[in-house]
JSON list of C-alpha atoms in Angstrom, two decimals:
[
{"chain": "A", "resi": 55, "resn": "UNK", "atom": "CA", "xyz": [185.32, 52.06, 283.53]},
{"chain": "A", "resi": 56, "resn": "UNK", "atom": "CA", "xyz": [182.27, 53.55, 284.66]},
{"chain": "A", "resi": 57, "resn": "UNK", "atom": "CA", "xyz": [178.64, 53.05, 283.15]},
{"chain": "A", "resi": 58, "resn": "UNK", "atom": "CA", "xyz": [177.48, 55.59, 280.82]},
{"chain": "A", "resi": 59, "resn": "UNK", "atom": "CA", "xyz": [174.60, 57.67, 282.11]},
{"chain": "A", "resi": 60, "resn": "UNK", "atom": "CA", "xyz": [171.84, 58.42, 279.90]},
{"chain": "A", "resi": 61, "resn": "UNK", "atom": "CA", "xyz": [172.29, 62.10, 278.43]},
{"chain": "A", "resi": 62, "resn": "UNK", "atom": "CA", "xyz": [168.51, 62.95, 278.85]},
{"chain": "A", "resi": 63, "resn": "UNK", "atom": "CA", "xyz": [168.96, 61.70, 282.25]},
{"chain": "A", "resi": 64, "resn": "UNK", "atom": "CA", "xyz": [171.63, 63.75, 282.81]},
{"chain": "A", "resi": 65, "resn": "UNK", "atom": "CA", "xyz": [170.47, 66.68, 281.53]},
{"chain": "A", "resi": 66, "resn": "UNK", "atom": "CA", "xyz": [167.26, 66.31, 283.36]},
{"chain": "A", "resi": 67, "resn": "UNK", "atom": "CA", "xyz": [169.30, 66.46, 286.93]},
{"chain": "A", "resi": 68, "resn": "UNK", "atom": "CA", "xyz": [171.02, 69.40, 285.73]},
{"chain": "A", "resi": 69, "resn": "UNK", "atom": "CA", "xyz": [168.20, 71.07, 285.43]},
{"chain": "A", "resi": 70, "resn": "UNK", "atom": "CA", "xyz": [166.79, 69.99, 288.81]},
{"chain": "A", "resi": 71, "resn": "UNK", "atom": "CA", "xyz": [170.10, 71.04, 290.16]},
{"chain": "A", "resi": 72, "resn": "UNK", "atom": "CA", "xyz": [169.92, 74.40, 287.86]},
{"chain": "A", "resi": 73, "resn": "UNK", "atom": "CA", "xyz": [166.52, 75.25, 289.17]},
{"chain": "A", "resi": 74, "resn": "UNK", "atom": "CA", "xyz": [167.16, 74.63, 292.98]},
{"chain": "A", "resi": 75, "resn": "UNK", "atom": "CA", "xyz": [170.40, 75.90, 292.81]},
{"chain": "A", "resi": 76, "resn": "UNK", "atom": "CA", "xyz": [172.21, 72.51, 293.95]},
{"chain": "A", "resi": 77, "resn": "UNK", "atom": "CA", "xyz": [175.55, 73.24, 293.64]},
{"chain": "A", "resi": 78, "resn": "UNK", "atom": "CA", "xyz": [176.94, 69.61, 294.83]},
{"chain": "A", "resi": 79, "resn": "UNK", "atom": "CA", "xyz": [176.93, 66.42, 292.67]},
{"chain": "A", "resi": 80, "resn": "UNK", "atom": "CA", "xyz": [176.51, 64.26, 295.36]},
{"chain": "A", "resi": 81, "resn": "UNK", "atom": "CA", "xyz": [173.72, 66.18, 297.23]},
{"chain": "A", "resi": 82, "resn": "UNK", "atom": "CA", "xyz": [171.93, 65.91, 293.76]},
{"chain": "A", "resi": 83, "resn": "UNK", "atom": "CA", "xyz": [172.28, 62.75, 293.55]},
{"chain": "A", "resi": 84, "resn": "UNK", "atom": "CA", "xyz": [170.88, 62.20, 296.71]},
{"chain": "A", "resi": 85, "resn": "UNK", "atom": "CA", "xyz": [167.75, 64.48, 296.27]},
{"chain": "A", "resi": 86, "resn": "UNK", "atom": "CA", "xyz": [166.74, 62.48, 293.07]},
{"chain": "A", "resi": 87, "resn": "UNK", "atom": "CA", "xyz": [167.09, 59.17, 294.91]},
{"chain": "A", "resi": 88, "resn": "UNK", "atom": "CA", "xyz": [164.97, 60.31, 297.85]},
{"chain": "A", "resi": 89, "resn": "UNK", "atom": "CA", "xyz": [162.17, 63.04, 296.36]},
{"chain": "A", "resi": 90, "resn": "UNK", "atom": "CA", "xyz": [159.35, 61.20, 293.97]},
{"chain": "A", "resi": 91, "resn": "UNK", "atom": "CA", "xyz": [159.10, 64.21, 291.95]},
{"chain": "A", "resi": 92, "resn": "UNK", "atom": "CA", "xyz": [162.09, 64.17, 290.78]},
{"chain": "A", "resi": 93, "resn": "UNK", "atom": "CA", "xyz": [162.47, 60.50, 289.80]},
{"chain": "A", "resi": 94, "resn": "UNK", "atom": "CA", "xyz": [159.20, 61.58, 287.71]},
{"chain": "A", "resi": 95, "resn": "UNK", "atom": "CA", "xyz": [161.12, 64.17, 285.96]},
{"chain": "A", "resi": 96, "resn": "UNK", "atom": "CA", "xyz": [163.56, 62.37, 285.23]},
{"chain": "A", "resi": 97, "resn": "UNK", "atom": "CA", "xyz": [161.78, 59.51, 284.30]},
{"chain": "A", "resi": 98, "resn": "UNK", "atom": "CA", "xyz": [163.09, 56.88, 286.70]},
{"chain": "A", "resi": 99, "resn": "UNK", "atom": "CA", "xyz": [161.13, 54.33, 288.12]},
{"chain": "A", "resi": 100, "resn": "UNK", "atom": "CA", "xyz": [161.63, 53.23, 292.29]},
{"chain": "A", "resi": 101, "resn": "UNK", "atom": "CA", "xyz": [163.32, 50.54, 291.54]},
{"chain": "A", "resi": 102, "resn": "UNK", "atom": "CA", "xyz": [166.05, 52.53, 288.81]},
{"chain": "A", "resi": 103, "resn": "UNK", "atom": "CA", "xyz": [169.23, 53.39, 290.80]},
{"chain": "A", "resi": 104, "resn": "UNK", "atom": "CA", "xyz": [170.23, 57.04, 290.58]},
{"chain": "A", "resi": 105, "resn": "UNK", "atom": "CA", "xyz": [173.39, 57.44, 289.12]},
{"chain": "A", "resi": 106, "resn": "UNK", "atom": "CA", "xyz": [176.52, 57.56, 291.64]},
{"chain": "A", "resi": 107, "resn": "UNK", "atom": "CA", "xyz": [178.14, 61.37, 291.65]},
{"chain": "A", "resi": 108, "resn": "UNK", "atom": "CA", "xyz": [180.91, 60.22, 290.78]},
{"chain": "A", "resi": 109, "resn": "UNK", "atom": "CA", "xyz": [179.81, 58.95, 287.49]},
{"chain": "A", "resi": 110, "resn": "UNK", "atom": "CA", "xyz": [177.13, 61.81, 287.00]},
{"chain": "A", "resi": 111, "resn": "UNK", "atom": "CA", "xyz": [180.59, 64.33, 288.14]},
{"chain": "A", "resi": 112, "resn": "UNK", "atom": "CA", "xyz": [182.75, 62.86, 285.29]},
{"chain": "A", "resi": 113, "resn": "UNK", "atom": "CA", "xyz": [180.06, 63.13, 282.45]},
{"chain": "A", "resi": 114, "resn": "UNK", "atom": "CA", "xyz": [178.98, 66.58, 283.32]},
{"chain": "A", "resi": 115, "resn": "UNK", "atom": "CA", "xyz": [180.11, 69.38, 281.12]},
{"chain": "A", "resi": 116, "resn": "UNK", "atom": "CA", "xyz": [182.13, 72.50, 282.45]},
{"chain": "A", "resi": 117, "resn": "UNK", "atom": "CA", "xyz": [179.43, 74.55, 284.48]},
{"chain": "A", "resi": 118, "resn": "UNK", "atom": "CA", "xyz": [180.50, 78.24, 282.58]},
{"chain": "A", "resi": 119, "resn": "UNK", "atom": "CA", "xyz": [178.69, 76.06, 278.95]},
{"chain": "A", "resi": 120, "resn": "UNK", "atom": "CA", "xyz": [175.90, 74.33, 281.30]},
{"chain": "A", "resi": 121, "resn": "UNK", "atom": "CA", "xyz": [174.94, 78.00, 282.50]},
{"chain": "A", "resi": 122, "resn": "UNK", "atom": "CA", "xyz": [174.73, 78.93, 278.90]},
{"chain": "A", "resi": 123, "resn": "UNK", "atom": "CA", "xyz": [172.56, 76.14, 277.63]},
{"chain": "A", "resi": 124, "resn": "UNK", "atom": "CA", "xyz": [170.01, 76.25, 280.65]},
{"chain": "A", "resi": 125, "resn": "UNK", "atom": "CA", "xyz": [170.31, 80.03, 280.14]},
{"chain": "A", "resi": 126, "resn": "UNK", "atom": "CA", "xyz": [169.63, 79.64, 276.79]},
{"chain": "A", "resi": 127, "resn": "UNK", "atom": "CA", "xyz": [166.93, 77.10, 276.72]},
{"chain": "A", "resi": 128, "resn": "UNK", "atom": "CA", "xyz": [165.01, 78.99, 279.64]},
{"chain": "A", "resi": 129, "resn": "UNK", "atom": "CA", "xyz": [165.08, 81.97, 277.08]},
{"chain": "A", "resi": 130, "resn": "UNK", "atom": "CA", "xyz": [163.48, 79.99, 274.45]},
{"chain": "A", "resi": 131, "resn": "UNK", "atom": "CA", "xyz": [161.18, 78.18, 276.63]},
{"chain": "A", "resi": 132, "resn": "UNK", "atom": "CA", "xyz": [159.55, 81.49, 277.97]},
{"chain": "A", "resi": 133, "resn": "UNK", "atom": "CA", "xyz": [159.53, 83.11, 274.62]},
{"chain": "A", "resi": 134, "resn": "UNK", "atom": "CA", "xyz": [157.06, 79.75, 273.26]},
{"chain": "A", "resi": 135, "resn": "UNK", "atom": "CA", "xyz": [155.17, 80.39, 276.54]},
{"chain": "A", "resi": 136, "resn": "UNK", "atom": "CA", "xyz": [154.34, 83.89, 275.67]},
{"chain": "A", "resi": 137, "resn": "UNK", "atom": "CA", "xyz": [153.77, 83.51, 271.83]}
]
């Protein structure tokens, strides 16, 4: 089969996708491998690959429950900011 991805991994280029509004698997996959910042976010070294989009497509969750949860945790994130 195909290696497991790391969930916090994963969940960190969903939310890089999220934010920028990248809508393609493989076009994230690609923007993690090339931009620096992003490899610091998600806390991959040069040398770690980037997962393939076809691994990262078949461990995603449906998108209507990822919308919720990034909904969600954006809520609670700005309500700690302003408290």
């Amino acid at each position: 089969g195909r290696p497991s991805i790391d969930p916090e991994l994963m969940i960190r280029m969903m939310r890089i996708g999220y934010c920028l509004g990248i809508r393609s698997d493989r076009l994230l996959c690609e923007e993690v491998k090339l931009n620096l910042a992003y490899r610091w976010f998600c806390k991959l070294k040069i040398s770690d690959p980037v997962p393939d989009h076809s691994t990262f497509l078949m461990a995603k969750i449906p998108t209507r429950m990822t919308r919720h949860i990034f909904v969600t945790i954006e809520i609670e994130i700005d309500s700690l900011w302003r408290s």
